Coordinates of C-alpha atoms (C1' of nucleotides) in Angstrom, one line a residue:
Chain V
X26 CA 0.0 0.0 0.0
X27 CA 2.5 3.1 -1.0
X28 CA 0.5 6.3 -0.4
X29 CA 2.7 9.4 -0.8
X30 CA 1.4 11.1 1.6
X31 CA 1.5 9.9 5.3
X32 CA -2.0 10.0 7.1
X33 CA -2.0 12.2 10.6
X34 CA -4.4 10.2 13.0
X35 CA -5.8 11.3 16.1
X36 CA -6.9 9.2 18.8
X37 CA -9.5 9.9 21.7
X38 CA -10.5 7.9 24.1
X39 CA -10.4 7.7 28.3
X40 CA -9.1 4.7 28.3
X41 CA -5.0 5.0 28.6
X42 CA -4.5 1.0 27.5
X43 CA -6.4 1.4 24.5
X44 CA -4.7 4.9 23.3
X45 CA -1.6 3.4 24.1
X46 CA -1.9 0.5 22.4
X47 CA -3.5 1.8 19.2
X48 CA -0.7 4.2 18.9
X49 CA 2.3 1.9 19.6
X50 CA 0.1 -0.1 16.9
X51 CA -0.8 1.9 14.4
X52 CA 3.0 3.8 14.5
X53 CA 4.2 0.3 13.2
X54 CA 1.6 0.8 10.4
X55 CA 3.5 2.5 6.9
X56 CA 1.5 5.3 6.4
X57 CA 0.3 6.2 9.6
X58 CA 1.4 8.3 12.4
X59 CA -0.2 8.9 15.4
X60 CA 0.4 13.0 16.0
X61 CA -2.4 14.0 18.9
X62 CA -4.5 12.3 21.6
X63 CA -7.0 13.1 23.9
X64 CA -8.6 11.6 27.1
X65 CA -12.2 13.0 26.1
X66 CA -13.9 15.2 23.7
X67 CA -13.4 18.9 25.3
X68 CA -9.5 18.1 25.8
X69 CA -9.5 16.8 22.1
X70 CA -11.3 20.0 20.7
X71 CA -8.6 22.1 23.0
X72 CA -5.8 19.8 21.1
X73 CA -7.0 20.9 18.3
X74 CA -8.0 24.3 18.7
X75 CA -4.2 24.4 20.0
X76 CA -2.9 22.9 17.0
X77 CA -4.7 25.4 14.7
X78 CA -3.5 28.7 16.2
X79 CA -0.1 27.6 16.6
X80 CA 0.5 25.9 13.0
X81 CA 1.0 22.3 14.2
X82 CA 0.1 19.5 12.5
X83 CA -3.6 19.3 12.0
X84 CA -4.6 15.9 12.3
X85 CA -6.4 14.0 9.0
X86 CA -8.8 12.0 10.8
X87 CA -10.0 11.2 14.4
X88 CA -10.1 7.4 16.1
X89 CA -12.8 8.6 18.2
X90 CA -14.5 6.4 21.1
X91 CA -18.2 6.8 21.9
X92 CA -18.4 6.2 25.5
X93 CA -16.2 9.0 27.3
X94 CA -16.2 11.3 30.9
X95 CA -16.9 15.1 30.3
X96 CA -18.2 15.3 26.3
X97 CA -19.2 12.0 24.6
X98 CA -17.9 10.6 20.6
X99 CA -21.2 12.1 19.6
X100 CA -21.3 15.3 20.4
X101 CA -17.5 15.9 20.1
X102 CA -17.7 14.6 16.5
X103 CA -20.7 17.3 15.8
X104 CA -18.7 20.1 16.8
X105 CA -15.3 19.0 15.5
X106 CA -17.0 18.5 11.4
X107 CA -18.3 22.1 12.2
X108 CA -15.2 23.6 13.4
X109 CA -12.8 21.4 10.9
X110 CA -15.0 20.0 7.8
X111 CA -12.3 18.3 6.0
X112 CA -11.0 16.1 8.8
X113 CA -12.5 12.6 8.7
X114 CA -13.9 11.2 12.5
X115 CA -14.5 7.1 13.0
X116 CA -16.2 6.3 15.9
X117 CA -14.5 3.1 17.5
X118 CA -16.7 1.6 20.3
X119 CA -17.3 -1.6 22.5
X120 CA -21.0 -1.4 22.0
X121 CA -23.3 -2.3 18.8
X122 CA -26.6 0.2 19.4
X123 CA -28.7 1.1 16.6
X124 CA -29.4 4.6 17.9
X125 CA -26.1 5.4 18.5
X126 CA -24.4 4.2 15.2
X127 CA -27.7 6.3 14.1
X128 CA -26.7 9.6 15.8
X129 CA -22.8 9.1 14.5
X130 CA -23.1 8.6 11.2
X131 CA -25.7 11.9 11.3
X132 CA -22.9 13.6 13.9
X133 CA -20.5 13.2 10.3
X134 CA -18.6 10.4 11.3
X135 CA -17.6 8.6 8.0
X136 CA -17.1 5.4 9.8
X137 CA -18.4 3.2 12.7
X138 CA -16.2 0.9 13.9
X139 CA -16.6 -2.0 16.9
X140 CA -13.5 -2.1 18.8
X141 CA -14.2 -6.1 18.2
X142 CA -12.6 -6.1 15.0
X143 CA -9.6 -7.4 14.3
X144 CA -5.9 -4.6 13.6
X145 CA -5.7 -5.4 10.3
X146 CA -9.8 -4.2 9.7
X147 CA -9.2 -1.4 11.5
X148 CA -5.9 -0.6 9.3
X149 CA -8.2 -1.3 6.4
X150 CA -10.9 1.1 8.0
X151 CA -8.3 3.9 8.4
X152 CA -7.1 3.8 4.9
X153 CA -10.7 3.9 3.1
X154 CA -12.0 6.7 5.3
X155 CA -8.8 8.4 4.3
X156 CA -9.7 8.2 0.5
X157 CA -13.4 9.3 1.6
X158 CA -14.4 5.4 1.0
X159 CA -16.4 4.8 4.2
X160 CA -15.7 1.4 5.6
X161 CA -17.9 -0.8 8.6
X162 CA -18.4 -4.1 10.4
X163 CA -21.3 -6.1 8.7
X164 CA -22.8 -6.1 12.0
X165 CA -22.7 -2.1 12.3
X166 CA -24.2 -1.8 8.8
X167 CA -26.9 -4.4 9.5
X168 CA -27.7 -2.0 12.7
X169 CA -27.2 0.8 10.6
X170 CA -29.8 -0.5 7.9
X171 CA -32.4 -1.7 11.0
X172 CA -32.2 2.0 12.3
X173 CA -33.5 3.5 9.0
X174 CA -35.9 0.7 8.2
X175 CA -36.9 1.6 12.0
X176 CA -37.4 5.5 11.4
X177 CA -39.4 4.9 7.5
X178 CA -41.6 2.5 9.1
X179 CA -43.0 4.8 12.4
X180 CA -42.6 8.3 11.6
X181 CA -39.6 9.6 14.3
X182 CA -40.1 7.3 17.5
X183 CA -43.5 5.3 18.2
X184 CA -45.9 8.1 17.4
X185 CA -45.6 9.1 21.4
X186 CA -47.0 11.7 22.0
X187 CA -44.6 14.7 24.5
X188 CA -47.5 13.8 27.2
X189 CA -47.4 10.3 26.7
X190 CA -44.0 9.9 26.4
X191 CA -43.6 12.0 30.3
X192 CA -46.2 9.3 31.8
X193 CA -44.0 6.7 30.1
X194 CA -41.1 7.5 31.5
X195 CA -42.3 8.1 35.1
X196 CA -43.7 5.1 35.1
X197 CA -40.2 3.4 34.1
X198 CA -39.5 4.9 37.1
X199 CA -41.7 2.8 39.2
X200 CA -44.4 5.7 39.7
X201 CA -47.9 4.5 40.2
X202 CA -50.9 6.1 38.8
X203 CA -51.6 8.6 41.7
X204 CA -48.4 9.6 41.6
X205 CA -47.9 10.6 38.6
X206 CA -51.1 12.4 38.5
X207 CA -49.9 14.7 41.2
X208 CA -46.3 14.8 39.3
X209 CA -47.6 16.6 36.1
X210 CA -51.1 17.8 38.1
X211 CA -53.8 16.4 36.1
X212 CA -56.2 13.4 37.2
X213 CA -56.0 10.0 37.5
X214 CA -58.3 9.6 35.5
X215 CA -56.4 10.8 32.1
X216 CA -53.0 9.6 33.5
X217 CA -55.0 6.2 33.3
X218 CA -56.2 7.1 29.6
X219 CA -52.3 7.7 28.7
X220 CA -51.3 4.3 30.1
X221 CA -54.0 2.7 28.3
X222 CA -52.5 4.3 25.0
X223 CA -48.9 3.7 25.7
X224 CA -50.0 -0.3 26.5
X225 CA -51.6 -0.2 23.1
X226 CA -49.0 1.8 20.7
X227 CA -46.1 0.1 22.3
X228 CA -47.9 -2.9 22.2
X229 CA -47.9 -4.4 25.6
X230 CA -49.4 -6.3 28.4
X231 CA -49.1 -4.0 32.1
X232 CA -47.2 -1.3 33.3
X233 CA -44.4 -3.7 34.2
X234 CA -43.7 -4.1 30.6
X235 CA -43.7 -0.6 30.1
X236 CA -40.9 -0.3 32.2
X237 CA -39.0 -2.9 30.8
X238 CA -39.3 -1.9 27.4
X239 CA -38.1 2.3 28.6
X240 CA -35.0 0.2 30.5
X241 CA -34.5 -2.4 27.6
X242 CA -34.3 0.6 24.5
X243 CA -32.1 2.2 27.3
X244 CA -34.1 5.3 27.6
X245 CA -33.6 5.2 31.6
X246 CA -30.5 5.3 34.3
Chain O
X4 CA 13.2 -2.6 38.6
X5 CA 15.2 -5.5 38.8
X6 CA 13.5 -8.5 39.0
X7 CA 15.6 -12.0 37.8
X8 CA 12.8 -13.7 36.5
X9 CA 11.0 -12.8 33.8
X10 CA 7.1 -12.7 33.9
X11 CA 5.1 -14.9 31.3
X12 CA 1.8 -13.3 30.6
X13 CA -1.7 -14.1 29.0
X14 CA -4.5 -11.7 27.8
X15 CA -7.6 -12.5 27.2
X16 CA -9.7 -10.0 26.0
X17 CA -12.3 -10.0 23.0
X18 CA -10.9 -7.2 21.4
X19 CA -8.3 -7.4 19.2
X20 CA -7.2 -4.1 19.5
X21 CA -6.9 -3.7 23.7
X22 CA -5.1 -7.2 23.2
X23 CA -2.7 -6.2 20.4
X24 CA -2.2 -2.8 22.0
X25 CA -1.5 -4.3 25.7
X26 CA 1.0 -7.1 24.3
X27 CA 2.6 -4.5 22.1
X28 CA 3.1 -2.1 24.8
X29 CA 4.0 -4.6 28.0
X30 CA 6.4 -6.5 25.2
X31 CA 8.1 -3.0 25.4
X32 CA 8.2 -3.2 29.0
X33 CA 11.6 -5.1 30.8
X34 CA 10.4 -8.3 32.4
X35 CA 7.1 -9.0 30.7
X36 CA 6.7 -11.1 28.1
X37 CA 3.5 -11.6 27.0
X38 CA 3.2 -15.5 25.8
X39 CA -0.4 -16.1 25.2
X40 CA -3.6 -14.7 23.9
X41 CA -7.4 -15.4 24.2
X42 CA -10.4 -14.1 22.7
X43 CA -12.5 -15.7 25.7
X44 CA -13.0 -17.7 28.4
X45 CA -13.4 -21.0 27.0
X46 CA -10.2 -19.9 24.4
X47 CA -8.3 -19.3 27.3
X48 CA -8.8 -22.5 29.3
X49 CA -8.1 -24.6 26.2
X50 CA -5.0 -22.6 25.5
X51 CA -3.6 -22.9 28.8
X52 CA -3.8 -26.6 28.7
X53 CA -2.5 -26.9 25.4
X54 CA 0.5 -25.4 27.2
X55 CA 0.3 -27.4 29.6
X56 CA 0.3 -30.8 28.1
X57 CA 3.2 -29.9 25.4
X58 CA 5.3 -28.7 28.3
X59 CA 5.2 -25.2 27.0
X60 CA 6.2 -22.1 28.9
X61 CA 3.6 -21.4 31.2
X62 CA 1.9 -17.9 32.3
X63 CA 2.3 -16.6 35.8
X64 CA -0.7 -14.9 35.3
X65 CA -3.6 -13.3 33.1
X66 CA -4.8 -10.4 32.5
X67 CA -8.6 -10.9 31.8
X68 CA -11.3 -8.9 31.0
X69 CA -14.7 -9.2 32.7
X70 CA -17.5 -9.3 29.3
X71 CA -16.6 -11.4 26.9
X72 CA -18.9 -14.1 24.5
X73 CA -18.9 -17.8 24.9
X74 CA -17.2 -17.9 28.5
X75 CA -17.3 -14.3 30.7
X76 CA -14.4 -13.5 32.9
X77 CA -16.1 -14.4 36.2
X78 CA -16.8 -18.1 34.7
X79 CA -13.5 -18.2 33.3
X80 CA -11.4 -16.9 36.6
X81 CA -13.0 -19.5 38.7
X82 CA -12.2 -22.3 36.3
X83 CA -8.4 -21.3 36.0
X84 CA -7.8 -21.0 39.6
X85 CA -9.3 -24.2 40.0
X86 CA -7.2 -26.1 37.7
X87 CA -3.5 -24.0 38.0
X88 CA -3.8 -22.6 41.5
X89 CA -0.3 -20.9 41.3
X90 CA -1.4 -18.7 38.8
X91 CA -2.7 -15.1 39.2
X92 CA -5.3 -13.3 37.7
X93 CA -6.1 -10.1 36.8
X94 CA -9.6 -8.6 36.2
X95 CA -9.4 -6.0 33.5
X96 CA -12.2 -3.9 33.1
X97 CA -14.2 -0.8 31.3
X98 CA -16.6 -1.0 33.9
X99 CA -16.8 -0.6 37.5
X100 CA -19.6 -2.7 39.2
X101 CA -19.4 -3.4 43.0
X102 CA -21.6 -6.7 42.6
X103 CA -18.5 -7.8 40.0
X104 CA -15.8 -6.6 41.8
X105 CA -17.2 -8.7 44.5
X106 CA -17.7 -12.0 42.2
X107 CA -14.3 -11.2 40.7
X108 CA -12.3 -11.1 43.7
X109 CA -14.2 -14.4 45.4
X110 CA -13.6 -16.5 42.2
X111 CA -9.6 -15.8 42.8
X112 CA -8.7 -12.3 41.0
X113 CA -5.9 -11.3 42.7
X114 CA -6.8 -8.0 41.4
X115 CA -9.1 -5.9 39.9
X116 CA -8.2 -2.9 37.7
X117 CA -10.0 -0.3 35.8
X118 CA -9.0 0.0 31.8
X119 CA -9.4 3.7 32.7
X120 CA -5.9 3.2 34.3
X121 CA -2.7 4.6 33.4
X122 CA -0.5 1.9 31.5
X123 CA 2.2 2.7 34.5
X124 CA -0.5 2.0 36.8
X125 CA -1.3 -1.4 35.3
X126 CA 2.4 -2.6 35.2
X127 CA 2.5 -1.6 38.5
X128 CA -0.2 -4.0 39.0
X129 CA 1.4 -6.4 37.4
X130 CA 4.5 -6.7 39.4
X131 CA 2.6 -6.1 42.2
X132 CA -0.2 -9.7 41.9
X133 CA 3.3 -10.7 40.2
X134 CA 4.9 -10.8 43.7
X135 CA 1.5 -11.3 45.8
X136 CA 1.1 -8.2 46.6
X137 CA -2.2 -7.1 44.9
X138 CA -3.1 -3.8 43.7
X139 CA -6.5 -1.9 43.3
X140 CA -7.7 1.7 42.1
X141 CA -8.8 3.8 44.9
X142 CA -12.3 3.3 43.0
X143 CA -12.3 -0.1 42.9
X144 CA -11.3 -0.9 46.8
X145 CA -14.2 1.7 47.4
X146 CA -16.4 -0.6 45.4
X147 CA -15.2 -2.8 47.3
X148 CA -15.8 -1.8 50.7
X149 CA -19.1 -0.9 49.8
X150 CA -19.6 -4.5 48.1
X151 CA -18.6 -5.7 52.1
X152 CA -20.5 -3.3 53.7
X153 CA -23.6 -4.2 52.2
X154 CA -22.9 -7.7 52.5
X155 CA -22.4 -7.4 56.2
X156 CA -25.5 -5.7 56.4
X157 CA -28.1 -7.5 54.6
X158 CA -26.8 -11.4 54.1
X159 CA -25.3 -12.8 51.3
X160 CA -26.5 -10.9 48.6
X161 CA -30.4 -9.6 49.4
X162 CA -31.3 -12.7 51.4
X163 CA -32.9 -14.3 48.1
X164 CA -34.0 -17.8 47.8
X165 CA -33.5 -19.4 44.6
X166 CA -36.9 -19.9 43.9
X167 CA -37.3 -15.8 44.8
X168 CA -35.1 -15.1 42.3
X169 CA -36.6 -17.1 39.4
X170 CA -40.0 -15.7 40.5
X171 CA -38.1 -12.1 40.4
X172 CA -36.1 -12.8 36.7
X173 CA -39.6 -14.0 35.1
X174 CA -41.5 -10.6 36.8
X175 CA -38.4 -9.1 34.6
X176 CA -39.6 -10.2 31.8
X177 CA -43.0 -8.9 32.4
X178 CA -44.7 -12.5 33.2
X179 CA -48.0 -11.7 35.1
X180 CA -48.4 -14.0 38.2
X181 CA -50.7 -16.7 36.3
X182 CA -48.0 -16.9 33.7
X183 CA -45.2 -17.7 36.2
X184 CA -47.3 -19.9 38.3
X185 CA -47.4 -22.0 35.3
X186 CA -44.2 -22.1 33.9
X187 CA -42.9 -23.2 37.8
X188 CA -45.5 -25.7 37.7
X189 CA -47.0 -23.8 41.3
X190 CA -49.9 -22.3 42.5
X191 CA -50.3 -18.6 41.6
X192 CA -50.9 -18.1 45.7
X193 CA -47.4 -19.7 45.9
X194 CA -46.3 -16.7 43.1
X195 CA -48.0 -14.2 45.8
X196 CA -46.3 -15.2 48.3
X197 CA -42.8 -15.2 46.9
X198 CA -43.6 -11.8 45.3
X199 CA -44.7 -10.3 48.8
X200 CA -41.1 -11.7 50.0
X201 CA -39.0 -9.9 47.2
X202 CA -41.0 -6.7 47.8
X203 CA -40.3 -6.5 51.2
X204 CA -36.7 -7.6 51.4
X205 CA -35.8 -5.7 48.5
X206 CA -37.6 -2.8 49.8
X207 CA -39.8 -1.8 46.7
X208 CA -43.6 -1.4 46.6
X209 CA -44.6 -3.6 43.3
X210 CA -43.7 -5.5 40.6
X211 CA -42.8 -2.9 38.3
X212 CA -40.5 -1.4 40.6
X213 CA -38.8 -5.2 41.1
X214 CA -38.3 -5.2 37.1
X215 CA -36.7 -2.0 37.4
X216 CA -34.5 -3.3 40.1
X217 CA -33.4 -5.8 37.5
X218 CA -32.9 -4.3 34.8
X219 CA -31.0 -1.5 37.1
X220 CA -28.6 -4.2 38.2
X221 CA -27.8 -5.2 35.1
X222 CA -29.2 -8.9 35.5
X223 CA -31.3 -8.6 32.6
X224 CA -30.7 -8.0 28.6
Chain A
dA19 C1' -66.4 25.5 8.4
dA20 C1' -65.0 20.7 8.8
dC21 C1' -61.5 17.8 10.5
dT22 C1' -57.8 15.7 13.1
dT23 C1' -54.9 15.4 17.0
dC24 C1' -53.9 16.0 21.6
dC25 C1' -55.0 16.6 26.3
dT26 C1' -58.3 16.5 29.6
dC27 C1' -61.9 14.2 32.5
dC28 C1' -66.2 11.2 33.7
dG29 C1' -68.6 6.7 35.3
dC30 C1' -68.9 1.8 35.3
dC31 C1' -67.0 -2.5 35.6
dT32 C1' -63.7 -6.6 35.9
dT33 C1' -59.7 -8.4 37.4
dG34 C1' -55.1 -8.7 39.1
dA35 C1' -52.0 -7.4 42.7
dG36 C1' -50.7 -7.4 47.2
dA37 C1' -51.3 -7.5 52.5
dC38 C1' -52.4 -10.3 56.3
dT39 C1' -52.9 -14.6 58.7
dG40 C1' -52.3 -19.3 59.1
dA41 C1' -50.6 -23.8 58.0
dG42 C1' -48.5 -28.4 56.3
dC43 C1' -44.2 -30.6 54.8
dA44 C1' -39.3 -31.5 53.9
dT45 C1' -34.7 -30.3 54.9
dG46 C1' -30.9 -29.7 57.6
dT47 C1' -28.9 -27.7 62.0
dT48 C1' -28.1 -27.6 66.9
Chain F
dA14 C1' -36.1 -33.8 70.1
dA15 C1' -36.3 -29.0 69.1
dC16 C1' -35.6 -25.5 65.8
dA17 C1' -35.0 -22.8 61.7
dT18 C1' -35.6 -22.3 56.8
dG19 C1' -37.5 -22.9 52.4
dC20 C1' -41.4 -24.1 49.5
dT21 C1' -45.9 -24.9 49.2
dC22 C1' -51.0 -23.5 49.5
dA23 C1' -55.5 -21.4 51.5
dG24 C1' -59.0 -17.7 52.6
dT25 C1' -60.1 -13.1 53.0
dC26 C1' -59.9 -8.4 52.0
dT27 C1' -58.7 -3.9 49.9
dC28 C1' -57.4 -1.3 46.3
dA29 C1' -54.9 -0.1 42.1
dA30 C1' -54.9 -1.2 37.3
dG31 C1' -56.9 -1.3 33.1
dG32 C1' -60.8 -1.9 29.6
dC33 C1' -64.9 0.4 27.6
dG34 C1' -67.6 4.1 26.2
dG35 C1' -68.4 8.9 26.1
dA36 C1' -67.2 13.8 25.9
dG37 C1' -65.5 18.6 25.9
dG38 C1' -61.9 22.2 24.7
dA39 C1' -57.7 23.9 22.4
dA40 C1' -54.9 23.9 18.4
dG41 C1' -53.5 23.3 14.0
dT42 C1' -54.7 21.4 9.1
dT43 C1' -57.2 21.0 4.9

DNA sequence: AACTTCCTCCGCCTTGAGACTGAGCATGTT
DNA sequence: AACATGCTCAGTCTCAAGGCGGAGGAAGTT
């Protein structure tokens, strides 16, 4: 693979093993030198900024982690396209969740990458995201696809309604029906007409289930 | 740091890129040598003994991460001890939970570090389980004094039965009483009564809230 | 003006959930 | 033998949950 230029990678993630290790990796890599890192996204925008101002070399793409203290992958990827639109951000992650590969690849990440595959993929990742050839697991691309089948097929969420969606969540909170009546000050009564729609749009049995389906789409703490 | 002996090391970790990047960089360190790799549990224990009936060098110890598919670290920590008792373990982790801190350090983990770590932290761990002495983030020993505390204070774990507990993973999945009562081959008083048990010693007021508790702890998917 | 959607509320009714009390039986412990 | 624990089941009772049907007002859409 003889590229004449050499591709200026950034990587950020809290985890001190795994920056370590991709770096001491990918150094070994032709073609790929690791010139900035950062523990989470504001110290990685600071890099940067401090890179731009002082003439440094700007990094061509970002190795960016999802799950991080201070400013997530997701957010930090938003503002980094809009502050630098030419530089190229994968998202590298442990977890495979449709909403989230979702929100990155809207964010501007080119690439969504589980940290499950093997050096030699994520070499091969690197590399097409550099030539503006997006590259992904099967796996991601299969969430990927489920996501936008997913948003075609019922509008933006369930068709919850703001009020509905409240009562929802306070019941995945364990709330009962009195209670959540005096939370958002109207009557039983209608908080009982709301649970009766959210059993029927989200197409469940009790309250119970309600819950469990808020805590299994991980909508709760 | 001096030592005479050279320390043989395993990893087992599903991701490539934490194991590549953790052998690369401990290679680099004087006095590791990292000898054997794993993508899980069950991997692992077939490796070792591989090296162990062809009389091949040996580790003196693993570092092994907690989630992993086919065999978890937990499962797998308990096996290895069992079999090769001289040999120490290290629980590697992205997450800190003190339920599996707990598990982790009964099931023979020397030690139990964070992957948040610095990478001179964790060869300071090393050496440290290395020569019996074992070492802990200041989070995890928290975790797991709070793990003891609790312990002290209520039991074992919450005081559950096993049938309390297979009553309480069914209410989980959002079984009604009739449903469990008949897939436990009981009556659904029995199901009352074993619900009006988990209530009170886990201290909730329903069923949905005992879901929640579940899904909260992470026993559920 | 007609229509739809959302939020609100009512009464009536059935059923499931859960509390309380009490009890039989098997196990293992002291 | 006495005791404790876990699992089982029963009867009774109260109340929250949820279904069903109806309805009015506010807001935006066609």
């Amino acid at each position: 693979m003889s590229m004449s230029t050499i591709m200026k990678i950034m990587i950020v993630d809290d985890h001190d093993m795994v920056r370590l290790g991709l770096s001491t990796y990918l150094s070994l890599e032709s073609g790929i030198e690791v010139i900035a890192e950062a523990t989470n996204g504001r110290e990685a925008l600071e890099v940067l900024e401090g890179l731009k101002v002082n003439n440094l070399p700007f990094p061509d793409l970002i190795l960016m982690d999802l799950m991080m203290p201070e400013m997530d992958g997701i957010a930090t990827t938003q503002e980094a396209i809009i502050r630098y639109p030419d530089m190229k951000i994968i998202i590298l992650t442990s977890f495979l969740e449709d909403d989230k590969v979702m929100e990155g690849i809207q964010a501007g990440a080119v690439s969504y990458v589980l940290k499950s595959v093997s050096s030699e993929e994520l070499v091969y990742a690197i590399n097409g995201a550099f030539r503006g050839m997006p590259v992904m697991n099967t796996e991601v691309s299969q969430a990927l696809s489920r996501g936008i089948r997913q948003m075609s097929a019922s509008k933006d969420d369930n068709g919850l309604t703001v009020r509905e969606r409240e009562v929802l969540m306070l019941i995945a909170e364990g709330k009962a029906n009195k209670e959540i009546a005096e939370e958002l000050f109207i009557s039983i009564k209608t908080v009982k007409t709301h649970v009766s729609n959210l059993l029927m749009k989200l197409d469940v049995e009790d309250r119970t289930q309600l819950a469990i389906y808020v805590h299994r789409k991980g909508w709760a703490g």
